[in-house]
Amino acid sequence: MLRDITIGQYYASESVIHRLDPRVKVVATFVYIISLFCFDQLSGYIIAALFFGCMVKLSKVPFKFITRGIKPIIFMLIFTAALNLLWTSGEHILIKAGFITITVEGVKKMVFMALRLIFLIIGSSLMTLTTTPNQLTDAIESLFKPLNKVKVPVHEIAMMMSIALRFIPILVEETDKIMKAQMARGADFESGNIIQRVKNMVPIFIPLFVSAARRASDLALAMDARCYHGGEGRTKMKPLKYKKPDIIAYLVMFGYICIIITAGKFLPI
Amino acid sequence: MSIKLQDVNYIYGIGTGQEIHALKNINLEINNGEFIGLAGHTGSGKSTLVQLLNGLMRASSGVIYYNGQNIYDKLYNMHSLRSKVGLVFQYPEHQLFETTVINDVQFGPKNLGLPQLEMELRSFQALKMVGIGDELLDVSPFTLSGGQKRRVAIAGILAMQPEVLVLDEPVAGLDPAGRDEILGLLKKLHSENNITIILVSHSMDDIAKYVNRMLVMNKGEIVLDGNPAKVFQFEKELERIGLGIPQAVKVCHQLREAGAYITGEPITAEDCAEAIYQWLKV
């Protein structure tokens, strides 16, 4: 049942990409996404695809895990593609039927827009597949540290994120348990109209909220007992440190963005 | 009237590559009117087994018969099975949700579709059985003490008047007084109302005193089955799987090994004391 839900989508493996500093992966993903908007011709897409293919190969993540990320956005993808197809005006008209006009430019734009969206999604998928949620929060904390200067509580936000992530599996398990307990008392969650179904959820939600509040207060107490006082002067057990492969990764990214920009400027198609 | 399990297997996480074989070829017959203690180390499959009994989880393979009927049959009414086999989960007080104690207890009977009067009658009876006084009927269950909450939660199952009552670690986290109270209640239910009871616990001391049949599980298999006196003979095996036997029985066994003449197979601390007294007197 609910137990089967996995949070995040980390795919455990031993690869160069997995071992990279999470900050590198966050920055690289960001750069990759920006790079997707630096060109508007076929050669750019080929370069982006080749580069991404190499990264996937290096990460040892099976390809079907990567494409899985597209599934939830398939509707949006079709919608955007359709919009681009129908609303792009151009000179070379392919089909004209009533108010529908399809142009060559429209087809081109549709294909490119869809490709761009797909690259965007699978690009960030690769990051979440190779980085644990905790590493991600660490990276975000470290990358946003400069914002401390303008009084943004970066550490606290990161701490809240990691606590939230930590609690998701616990609460999922708890929900599963409460659901079963109420089913053992004859509760039925599967039949009835929508209002009835929502009403039937009350015996799950109240115990769940009660337990979440209890756990939160226990955790707060435990943190207090360990003299937790926020980020100031706090050191890490596993501080993030750039190593040689991380530097190389940054250089590779720099090289990639240079190639993409030059290609965008000088290659005709 | 019985529950019968035939070649039941349960595997967690089929198809994820991290399969856990929680139950392996379980064959078991539970007869009407038995008071069964189900013991086993953490992760031995106890909780999985009890959730199969009322159809909350479906066995990966194998068949379960309740009163001779296959519960996996398409026409079988799973809803009615859940009212006949009452399952009290670990820490049942975490499932309370209503505004008042009496409303919470009525949740089960209400789901059975009983008439109002019957529903109330059963709830009052159940609360009385677990020793919750009339003055607590209209208070919020969240204001009660831990032991009281647990008794209210058990009453919620009892109000459905199950034929078989399964309790998963019902005394975990209770003080000795609360523990004796709940176990005493189970004994009373068994002897007076003739309910079949299955008590899951990893405390041999708790089980020994009350049950008349013991099942010991280890790594998804039932390794020992018999009355407590018989099961406690296998002291070495029980210790190997991390359970051990009640302290008092252990003393008797060691005295006997040292050459003392102890008659019978005492199980409870009182019986053991009596047996040792008899030996000393001679």
Coordinates of C-alpha atoms in Angstrom, one line a residue:
Chain A
M1 CA 0.0 0.0 0.0
L2 CA 1.4 3.3 1.1
R3 CA 4.6 1.7 2.2
D4 CA 5.6 1.4 -1.4
I5 CA 5.9 5.1 -1.9
T6 CA 9.5 6.3 -2.2
I7 CA 10.5 9.8 -1.3
G8 CA 12.9 11.5 -3.5
Q9 CA 14.1 9.2 -6.2
Y10 CA 17.7 8.5 -5.2
Y11 CA 19.2 5.6 -7.2
A12 CA 22.0 4.1 -5.1
S13 CA 25.1 3.3 -7.2
E14 CA 28.8 3.8 -7.2
S15 CA 29.7 6.3 -9.9
V16 CA 31.7 9.4 -10.5
I17 CA 28.6 11.5 -10.6
H18 CA 27.3 10.0 -7.3
R19 CA 30.6 10.9 -5.6
L20 CA 30.7 14.5 -6.8
D21 CA 30.1 17.2 -4.3
P22 CA 26.4 18.0 -4.2
R23 CA 27.1 21.7 -4.8
V24 CA 28.7 20.8 -8.1
K25 CA 25.6 18.9 -9.2
V26 CA 23.2 21.7 -8.2
V27 CA 25.3 24.3 -10.0
A28 CA 25.8 22.0 -13.0
T29 CA 22.1 21.3 -13.3
F30 CA 21.4 25.0 -13.1
V31 CA 23.9 25.7 -15.8
Y32 CA 22.6 22.9 -18.0
I33 CA 19.0 24.3 -17.7
I34 CA 20.2 27.8 -18.7
S35 CA 22.2 26.4 -21.6
L36 CA 19.0 24.9 -23.0
F37 CA 17.9 28.5 -23.7
C38 CA 21.1 29.6 -25.4
F39 CA 20.4 28.2 -28.8
D40 CA 17.6 27.8 -31.2
Q41 CA 18.8 25.3 -33.8
L42 CA 19.2 21.6 -34.3
S43 CA 22.9 21.4 -33.6
G44 CA 22.4 22.8 -30.1
Y45 CA 19.9 20.1 -29.3
I46 CA 22.3 17.5 -30.5
I47 CA 25.1 18.8 -28.4
A48 CA 22.9 19.0 -25.3
A49 CA 21.7 15.5 -25.9
L50 CA 25.2 14.1 -26.4
F51 CA 26.4 15.8 -23.3
F52 CA 23.5 14.6 -21.3
G53 CA 24.0 11.0 -22.7
C54 CA 27.6 11.0 -21.5
M55 CA 26.5 12.1 -18.0
V56 CA 23.9 9.4 -17.8
K57 CA 26.4 6.8 -18.9
L58 CA 28.9 8.1 -16.2
S59 CA 26.2 8.0 -13.5
K60 CA 25.3 4.3 -14.2
V61 CA 21.6 5.1 -13.6
P62 CA 19.5 2.9 -15.9
F63 CA 17.9 4.9 -18.7
K64 CA 14.3 4.0 -17.8
F65 CA 14.7 5.6 -14.3
I66 CA 15.6 8.9 -16.1
T67 CA 12.7 8.9 -18.5
R68 CA 10.4 8.1 -15.6
G69 CA 10.5 11.8 -14.7
I70 CA 8.6 12.7 -17.8
K71 CA 5.5 10.8 -16.9
P72 CA 4.0 13.3 -14.5
I73 CA 4.4 16.2 -16.9
I74 CA 3.2 14.4 -20.0
F75 CA -0.1 16.4 -20.0
M76 CA 1.7 19.7 -19.7
L77 CA 4.0 18.7 -22.5
I78 CA 1.2 17.9 -24.9
F79 CA -0.6 21.1 -24.0
T80 CA 2.5 23.3 -24.6
A81 CA 3.3 21.4 -27.8
A82 CA -0.3 21.9 -29.1
L83 CA -0.3 25.6 -28.2
N84 CA 3.0 26.2 -30.0
L85 CA 1.8 24.2 -33.0
L86 CA -1.4 26.2 -33.4
W87 CA -0.4 29.7 -32.4
T88 CA 2.8 30.1 -34.3
S89 CA 2.4 32.2 -37.4
G90 CA 4.7 31.8 -40.4
E91 CA 5.0 31.9 -44.1
H92 CA 5.1 28.2 -45.0
I93 CA 1.5 27.0 -44.4
L94 CA 1.1 23.3 -44.2
I95 CA -2.6 22.9 -43.4
K96 CA -5.3 25.4 -43.3
A97 CA -8.7 24.2 -42.1
G98 CA -11.1 26.8 -40.7
F99 CA -9.5 28.7 -37.9
I100 CA -6.7 26.1 -37.6
T101 CA -3.5 27.0 -39.4
I102 CA -0.4 24.9 -39.1
T103 CA 2.8 26.3 -40.4
V104 CA 6.3 24.8 -40.8
E105 CA 7.6 27.2 -38.3
G106 CA 4.9 26.0 -35.9
V107 CA 6.0 22.4 -36.3
K108 CA 9.6 23.3 -35.7
K109 CA 8.8 25.4 -32.6
M110 CA 6.6 22.6 -31.2
V111 CA 9.4 20.0 -31.6
F112 CA 12.0 22.3 -30.1
M113 CA 9.9 23.4 -27.2
A114 CA 9.0 19.9 -26.3
L115 CA 12.6 18.8 -26.5
R116 CA 13.6 21.7 -24.4
L117 CA 11.1 20.8 -21.7
I118 CA 12.1 17.1 -21.8
F119 CA 15.8 18.0 -21.4
L120 CA 14.9 20.3 -18.5
I121 CA 13.0 17.6 -16.7
I122 CA 15.4 14.7 -17.3
G123 CA 18.3 17.0 -16.5
S124 CA 17.1 17.8 -13.1
S125 CA 16.0 14.1 -12.6
L126 CA 19.6 13.1 -13.1
M127 CA 20.5 15.3 -10.2
T128 CA 17.9 14.0 -7.8
L129 CA 18.7 10.4 -8.9
T130 CA 22.3 10.7 -8.0
T131 CA 22.0 12.9 -4.9
T132 CA 20.3 12.0 -1.6
P133 CA 17.8 14.5 -0.3
N134 CA 20.1 15.3 2.7
Q135 CA 23.1 16.0 0.4
L136 CA 20.8 18.3 -1.5
T137 CA 19.9 20.3 1.5
D138 CA 23.5 20.5 2.5
A139 CA 24.4 21.8 -0.9
I140 CA 21.6 24.4 -0.8
E141 CA 22.6 25.6 2.6
S142 CA 26.2 26.0 1.5
L143 CA 25.3 27.7 -1.8
F144 CA 22.9 30.2 -0.2
K145 CA 25.2 31.0 2.7
P146 CA 26.0 34.5 1.3
L147 CA 22.3 35.3 1.9
N148 CA 23.1 35.2 5.6
K149 CA 24.5 38.7 5.2
V150 CA 21.0 40.0 4.3
K151 CA 19.5 38.3 7.3
V152 CA 18.1 35.3 5.5
P153 CA 18.2 32.4 8.0
V154 CA 19.8 30.0 5.6
H155 CA 20.8 27.3 8.1
E156 CA 17.3 27.3 9.7
I157 CA 15.6 26.9 6.3
A158 CA 18.0 24.0 5.4
M159 CA 17.4 22.4 8.8
M160 CA 13.6 22.7 8.3
M161 CA 14.0 21.1 4.9
S162 CA 16.0 18.2 6.2
I163 CA 13.6 17.6 9.1
A164 CA 10.6 17.7 6.8
L165 CA 12.3 15.2 4.5
R166 CA 13.2 13.0 7.4
F167 CA 9.6 12.9 8.6
I168 CA 8.0 12.0 5.3
P169 CA 8.7 8.3 5.5
I170 CA 7.7 8.2 9.2
L171 CA 4.4 9.9 8.5
V172 CA 3.7 7.6 5.6
E173 CA 4.3 4.6 7.7
E174 CA 2.1 6.1 10.4
T175 CA -0.7 6.8 7.9
D176 CA -0.5 3.2 6.8
K177 CA -0.8 2.0 10.3
I178 CA -3.7 4.2 11.2
M179 CA -5.5 3.3 8.0
K180 CA -5.1 -0.4 8.8
A181 CA -6.2 0.2 12.4
Q182 CA -9.4 1.9 11.3
M183 CA -10.0 -0.7 8.6
A184 CA -9.8 -3.3 11.4
R185 CA -12.7 -1.4 13.0
G186 CA -14.7 -1.7 9.8
A187 CA -13.9 1.6 8.2
D188 CA -14.3 1.7 4.4
F189 CA -12.2 4.1 2.4
E190 CA -13.0 2.8 -1.1
S191 CA -16.7 3.3 -1.6
G192 CA -19.2 6.2 -1.5
N193 CA -19.3 9.5 -3.4
I194 CA -16.6 12.2 -3.1
I195 CA -18.1 13.9 0.0
Q196 CA -18.6 10.6 1.7
R197 CA -15.0 9.6 1.0
V198 CA -13.6 12.9 2.4
K199 CA -15.7 12.4 5.5
N200 CA -14.3 8.9 5.8
M201 CA -10.8 10.3 5.9
V202 CA -11.5 12.0 9.3
P203 CA -10.6 8.9 11.3
I204 CA -7.2 8.9 9.5
F205 CA -6.4 12.6 9.6
I206 CA -7.1 13.4 13.2
P207 CA -4.9 10.6 14.6
L208 CA -2.3 11.6 12.0
F209 CA -2.2 15.2 13.0
V210 CA -2.2 14.3 16.7
S211 CA 0.8 12.1 16.1
A212 CA 2.6 14.6 13.9
A213 CA 2.2 17.2 16.6
R214 CA 3.4 14.8 19.2
R215 CA 6.5 13.9 17.2
A216 CA 7.3 17.5 16.5
S217 CA 7.1 18.5 20.1
D218 CA 9.2 15.5 21.1
L219 CA 11.8 16.4 18.5
A220 CA 11.8 20.1 19.6
L221 CA 12.4 18.9 23.2
A222 CA 15.2 16.6 22.2
M223 CA 16.9 19.4 20.2
D224 CA 16.5 21.7 23.1
A225 CA 18.0 19.2 25.5
R226 CA 21.0 19.1 23.2
C227 CA 21.3 22.8 23.3
Y228 CA 20.5 23.4 19.7
H229 CA 20.5 27.1 19.0
G230 CA 20.6 27.5 15.3
G231 CA 23.3 28.0 12.7
E232 CA 25.6 30.4 14.4
G233 CA 29.0 28.9 15.1
R234 CA 27.8 25.5 14.2
T235 CA 30.2 23.0 12.6
K236 CA 29.4 20.0 10.5
M237 CA 30.2 16.4 10.9
K238 CA 30.7 16.0 7.2
P239 CA 31.7 19.4 5.9
L240 CA 31.5 19.8 2.1
K241 CA 34.9 20.0 0.5
Y242 CA 35.8 20.4 -3.1
K243 CA 38.1 17.7 -4.4
K244 CA 39.9 17.2 -7.7
P245 CA 37.0 15.6 -9.5
D246 CA 34.7 18.5 -8.5
I247 CA 37.1 21.0 -10.0
I248 CA 37.2 18.9 -13.2
A249 CA 33.4 18.8 -13.2
Y250 CA 33.3 22.6 -13.0
L251 CA 35.7 22.9 -15.9
V252 CA 33.7 20.4 -18.0
M253 CA 30.6 22.4 -17.4
F254 CA 32.4 25.6 -18.3
G255 CA 33.6 23.9 -21.5
Y256 CA 30.1 22.7 -22.3
I257 CA 28.5 26.1 -21.9
C258 CA 31.2 27.7 -24.1
I259 CA 30.6 25.1 -26.9
I260 CA 26.8 25.6 -26.7
I261 CA 27.1 29.4 -26.9
T262 CA 29.5 29.3 -29.8
A263 CA 27.4 26.7 -31.6
G264 CA 24.4 28.9 -31.0
K265 CA 26.2 31.9 -32.6
F266 CA 28.0 30.3 -35.5
L267 CA 26.3 27.1 -36.6
P268 CA 23.6 27.8 -39.1
I269 CA 21.3 24.9 -38.4
Chain B
M1 CA -15.2 -22.8 14.0
S2 CA -11.6 -22.1 13.4
I3 CA -9.0 -20.3 11.4
K4 CA -6.8 -22.4 9.2
L5 CA -3.8 -21.3 7.3
Q6 CA -2.4 -23.4 4.5
D7 CA 1.0 -22.9 3.0
V8 CA 0.8 -19.2 3.6
N9 CA 3.7 -17.0 2.4
Y10 CA 4.1 -13.3 2.6
I11 CA 6.8 -11.4 0.8
Y12 CA 7.3 -7.6 1.2
G13 CA 8.4 -5.5 -1.7
I14 CA 7.8 -7.9 -4.6
G15 CA 9.4 -6.6 -7.7
T16 CA 11.6 -3.9 -6.0
G17 CA 14.7 -6.1 -5.8
Q18 CA 14.6 -5.8 -2.0
E19 CA 12.2 -8.6 -1.2
I20 CA 11.8 -9.7 2.3
H21 CA 10.3 -13.1 2.9
A22 CA 8.3 -12.3 6.0
L23 CA 6.3 -15.5 6.3
K24 CA 7.5 -18.9 5.0
N25 CA 5.1 -21.7 4.4
I26 CA 2.9 -21.2 7.5
N27 CA 0.5 -24.1 8.2
L28 CA -1.6 -23.4 11.3
E29 CA -4.9 -24.2 12.7
I30 CA -6.4 -22.1 15.4
N31 CA -9.4 -23.7 17.1
N32 CA -12.4 -22.0 18.7
G33 CA -11.9 -21.1 22.4
E34 CA -8.1 -21.2 22.4
F35 CA -6.0 -18.6 24.2
I36 CA -2.9 -18.5 22.1
G37 CA 0.4 -16.7 22.8
L38 CA 2.3 -15.8 19.7
A39 CA 5.9 -15.1 20.6
G40 CA 8.9 -14.1 18.5
H41 CA 11.7 -11.7 18.2
T42 CA 11.3 -8.4 16.5
G43 CA 11.1 -9.0 12.7
S44 CA 10.1 -12.6 13.1
G45 CA 6.8 -12.1 11.2
K46 CA 4.3 -11.9 14.1
S47 CA 2.7 -8.7 13.1
T48 CA 2.5 -9.7 9.5
L49 CA 0.8 -13.0 10.4
V50 CA -1.8 -11.3 12.5
Q51 CA -2.7 -8.8 9.8
L52 CA -3.3 -11.7 7.4
L53 CA -5.8 -13.2 9.9
N54 CA -8.4 -10.4 9.3
G55 CA -7.7 -9.8 5.7
L56 CA -5.9 -6.5 6.1
M57 CA -3.0 -7.9 4.1
R58 CA -3.3 -10.5 1.5
A59 CA -0.9 -13.5 1.5
S60 CA 1.5 -13.6 -1.4
S61 CA 0.6 -17.3 -1.7
G62 CA -1.4 -19.9 0.2
V63 CA -5.0 -20.0 1.5
I64 CA -6.6 -18.9 4.8
Y65 CA -9.9 -20.5 5.8
Y66 CA -12.2 -18.9 8.4
N67 CA -14.8 -21.4 9.6
G68 CA -14.1 -23.5 6.6
Q69 CA -14.5 -20.7 4.1
N70 CA -11.7 -19.5 1.9
I71 CA -11.3 -15.8 2.7
Y72 CA -9.7 -15.1 -0.6
D73 CA -12.7 -16.3 -2.5
K74 CA -14.2 -13.6 -4.7
L75 CA -17.6 -13.9 -3.1
Y76 CA -16.2 -13.8 0.5
N77 CA -17.3 -10.8 2.5
M78 CA -14.1 -9.3 3.8
H79 CA -16.0 -6.7 5.7
S80 CA -17.8 -9.3 7.8
L81 CA -14.5 -11.0 8.4
R82 CA -13.1 -7.9 10.0
S83 CA -15.9 -7.7 12.4
K84 CA -15.5 -11.4 13.4
V85 CA -11.7 -11.2 13.8
G86 CA -11.0 -8.1 15.9
L87 CA -7.5 -6.9 15.6
V88 CA -6.0 -4.5 18.2
F89 CA -2.8 -3.0 16.8
Q90 CA 0.3 -2.0 18.7
Y91 CA -0.3 1.2 20.6
P92 CA -4.0 1.2 19.7
E93 CA -4.4 4.5 21.5
H94 CA -2.9 6.3 18.5
Q95 CA -6.1 5.5 16.5
L96 CA -8.5 7.4 18.7
F97 CA -10.1 10.4 16.9
E98 CA -13.6 11.2 18.1
T99 CA -14.7 14.0 20.3
T100 CA -15.8 11.8 23.1
V101 CA -14.9 8.4 24.5
I102 CA -18.3 6.9 23.8
N103 CA -18.4 8.2 20.2
D104 CA -15.0 6.7 19.5
V105 CA -16.0 3.3 20.8
Q106 CA -19.1 3.4 18.6
F107 CA -17.1 3.9 15.5
G108 CA -16.7 0.1 15.0
P109 CA -20.3 -0.8 15.6
K110 CA -21.4 2.1 13.4
N111 CA -19.4 0.7 10.5
L112 CA -21.2 -2.6 11.0
G113 CA -24.4 -0.8 10.3
L114 CA -26.1 -1.7 13.6
P115 CA -29.2 0.2 14.9
Q116 CA -28.5 3.1 17.3
L117 CA -29.7 1.2 20.4
E118 CA -27.7 -1.9 19.7
M119 CA -24.7 0.3 19.0
E120 CA -24.9 2.2 22.3
L121 CA -25.6 -1.0 24.3
R122 CA -22.5 -2.7 22.9
S123 CA -20.4 0.4 23.5
F124 CA -21.5 0.7 27.1
Q125 CA -20.9 -3.0 27.7
A126 CA -17.4 -2.8 26.1
L127 CA -16.4 0.2 28.2
K128 CA -17.6 -1.5 31.3
M129 CA -15.6 -4.6 30.4
V130 CA -12.4 -2.7 30.2
G131 CA -13.2 -0.8 33.4
I132 CA -13.8 2.7 32.0
G133 CA -16.4 4.3 34.4
D134 CA -19.5 6.2 33.4
E135 CA -17.9 9.5 34.3
L136 CA -15.4 9.2 31.4
L137 CA -18.0 8.5 28.7
D138 CA -18.3 12.1 27.5
V139 CA -14.8 13.4 27.9
S140 CA -12.4 13.7 25.0
P141 CA -10.3 10.6 24.6
F142 CA -7.2 12.8 24.2
T143 CA -7.4 13.9 27.8
L144 CA -7.2 10.4 29.3
S145 CA -4.0 8.8 30.7
G146 CA -2.0 6.4 28.5
G147 CA -3.5 3.3 30.1
Q148 CA -7.0 4.6 29.9
K149 CA -6.6 5.5 26.3
R150 CA -5.4 2.0 25.5
R151 CA -8.4 0.5 27.3
V152 CA -10.8 2.7 25.4
A153 CA -9.1 1.6 22.1
I154 CA -9.5 -2.0 23.1
A155 CA -13.1 -1.3 23.9
G156 CA -13.5 0.0 20.4
I157 CA -12.7 -3.4 19.1
L158 CA -14.7 -5.3 21.7
A159 CA -17.8 -3.3 20.9
M160 CA -17.8 -5.0 17.5
Q161 CA -18.2 -8.3 19.5
P162 CA -15.6 -10.3 17.6
E163 CA -15.4 -14.1 17.8
V164 CA -11.7 -14.0 17.7
L165 CA -9.7 -11.2 19.3
V166 CA -6.1 -10.6 18.1
L167 CA -3.9 -8.3 20.1
D168 CA -0.5 -7.1 18.9
E169 CA 1.7 -6.3 22.0
P170 CA -1.3 -5.0 24.0
V171 CA 0.8 -4.3 27.1
A172 CA 3.9 -2.6 25.5
G173 CA 4.8 0.5 27.4
L174 CA 2.4 0.0 30.3
D175 CA 3.4 -0.1 34.0
P176 CA 3.0 -3.5 35.8
A177 CA -0.4 -2.5 37.2
G178 CA -1.7 -1.6 33.8
R179 CA -0.3 -4.7 32.3
D180 CA -1.9 -7.0 34.8
E181 CA -5.2 -5.2 34.3
I182 CA -5.3 -5.7 30.6
L183 CA -4.0 -9.3 30.7
G184 CA -6.5 -10.0 33.4
L185 CA -9.3 -8.6 31.2
L186 CA -8.2 -10.9 28.4
K187 CA -8.4 -13.9 30.6
K188 CA -11.9 -12.9 31.7
L189 CA -13.0 -12.4 28.2
H190 CA -11.7 -15.8 27.3
S191 CA -13.3 -17.7 30.2
E192 CA -16.6 -15.8 30.5
N193 CA -17.4 -14.7 26.9
N194 CA -15.6 -17.7 25.3
I195 CA -13.7 -15.5 22.8
T196 CA -10.7 -17.0 21.0
I197 CA -7.8 -14.8 21.9
I198 CA -4.4 -14.5 20.2
L199 CA -1.9 -12.5 22.2
V200 CA 1.2 -11.4 20.5
S201 CA 4.1 -10.5 22.7
H202 CA 7.8 -11.0 23.0
S203 CA 7.6 -11.2 26.8
M204 CA 7.5 -14.9 27.8
D205 CA 6.6 -13.9 31.3
D206 CA 3.4 -12.2 30.1
I207 CA 2.4 -15.1 27.9
A208 CA 3.2 -17.9 30.3
K209 CA 0.7 -17.0 32.9
Y210 CA -2.3 -16.7 30.7
V211 CA -2.2 -18.7 27.5
N212 CA -3.0 -22.4 26.9
R213 CA -1.1 -22.7 23.7
M214 CA 2.1 -21.1 22.6
L215 CA 3.4 -20.4 19.1
V216 CA 7.0 -19.4 18.7
M217 CA 8.1 -17.7 15.5
N218 CA 11.6 -17.2 14.2
K219 CA 12.5 -15.7 10.8
G220 CA 9.0 -16.1 9.3
E221 CA 8.5 -19.7 10.5
I222 CA 6.6 -21.2 13.3
V223 CA 9.3 -23.2 15.2
L224 CA 7.5 -24.3 18.3
D225 CA 3.9 -25.0 18.9
G226 CA 2.4 -26.4 22.1
N227 CA 1.3 -25.6 25.6
P228 CA 3.7 -23.4 27.6
A229 CA 5.1 -26.2 29.7
K230 CA 6.0 -28.1 26.6
V231 CA 7.5 -25.1 24.8
F232 CA 9.6 -24.1 27.8
Q233 CA 11.3 -27.5 27.6
F234 CA 13.2 -26.1 24.6
E235 CA 15.1 -23.6 26.7
K236 CA 18.2 -23.7 24.5
E237 CA 16.3 -23.1 21.2
L238 CA 14.3 -20.3 22.8
E239 CA 17.5 -18.6 24.0
R240 CA 19.2 -19.0 20.6
I241 CA 16.4 -17.1 18.9
G242 CA 16.6 -14.4 21.5
L243 CA 13.5 -15.1 23.6
G244 CA 14.4 -17.1 26.6
I245 CA 12.0 -18.5 29.2
P246 CA 10.4 -16.9 32.2
Q247 CA 12.8 -16.3 35.1
A248 CA 11.0 -18.6 37.5
V249 CA 10.9 -21.5 35.1
K250 CA 14.6 -21.0 34.5
V251 CA 15.3 -21.3 38.2
C252 CA 13.3 -24.5 38.3
H253 CA 15.1 -26.0 35.3
Q254 CA 18.5 -25.1 36.9
L255 CA 17.6 -26.6 40.2
R256 CA 16.5 -29.8 38.6
E257 CA 19.7 -30.0 36.6
A258 CA 21.6 -29.6 39.9
G259 CA 19.7 -32.6 41.2
A260 CA 16.7 -31.1 42.9
Y261 CA 13.5 -33.1 42.8
I262 CA 11.0 -30.8 41.3
T263 CA 7.7 -32.3 40.3
G264 CA 5.5 -31.3 37.4
E265 CA 6.0 -28.5 34.9
P266 CA 5.4 -25.2 36.8
I267 CA 4.9 -22.2 34.5
T268 CA 4.0 -19.2 36.6
A269 CA 6.1 -17.7 39.3
E270 CA 3.6 -18.8 41.9
D271 CA 3.6 -22.4 40.7
C272 CA 7.4 -22.4 40.6
A273 CA 7.6 -21.1 44.2
E274 CA 5.1 -23.8 45.2
A275 CA 7.1 -26.5 43.5
I276 CA 10.4 -25.4 45.1
Y277 CA 8.6 -25.2 48.5
Q278 CA 7.4 -28.8 48.1
W279 CA 10.9 -30.0 47.3
L280 CA 12.4 -28.2 50.2
K281 CA 9.7 -29.6 52.6
V282 CA 10.5 -33.2 51.7

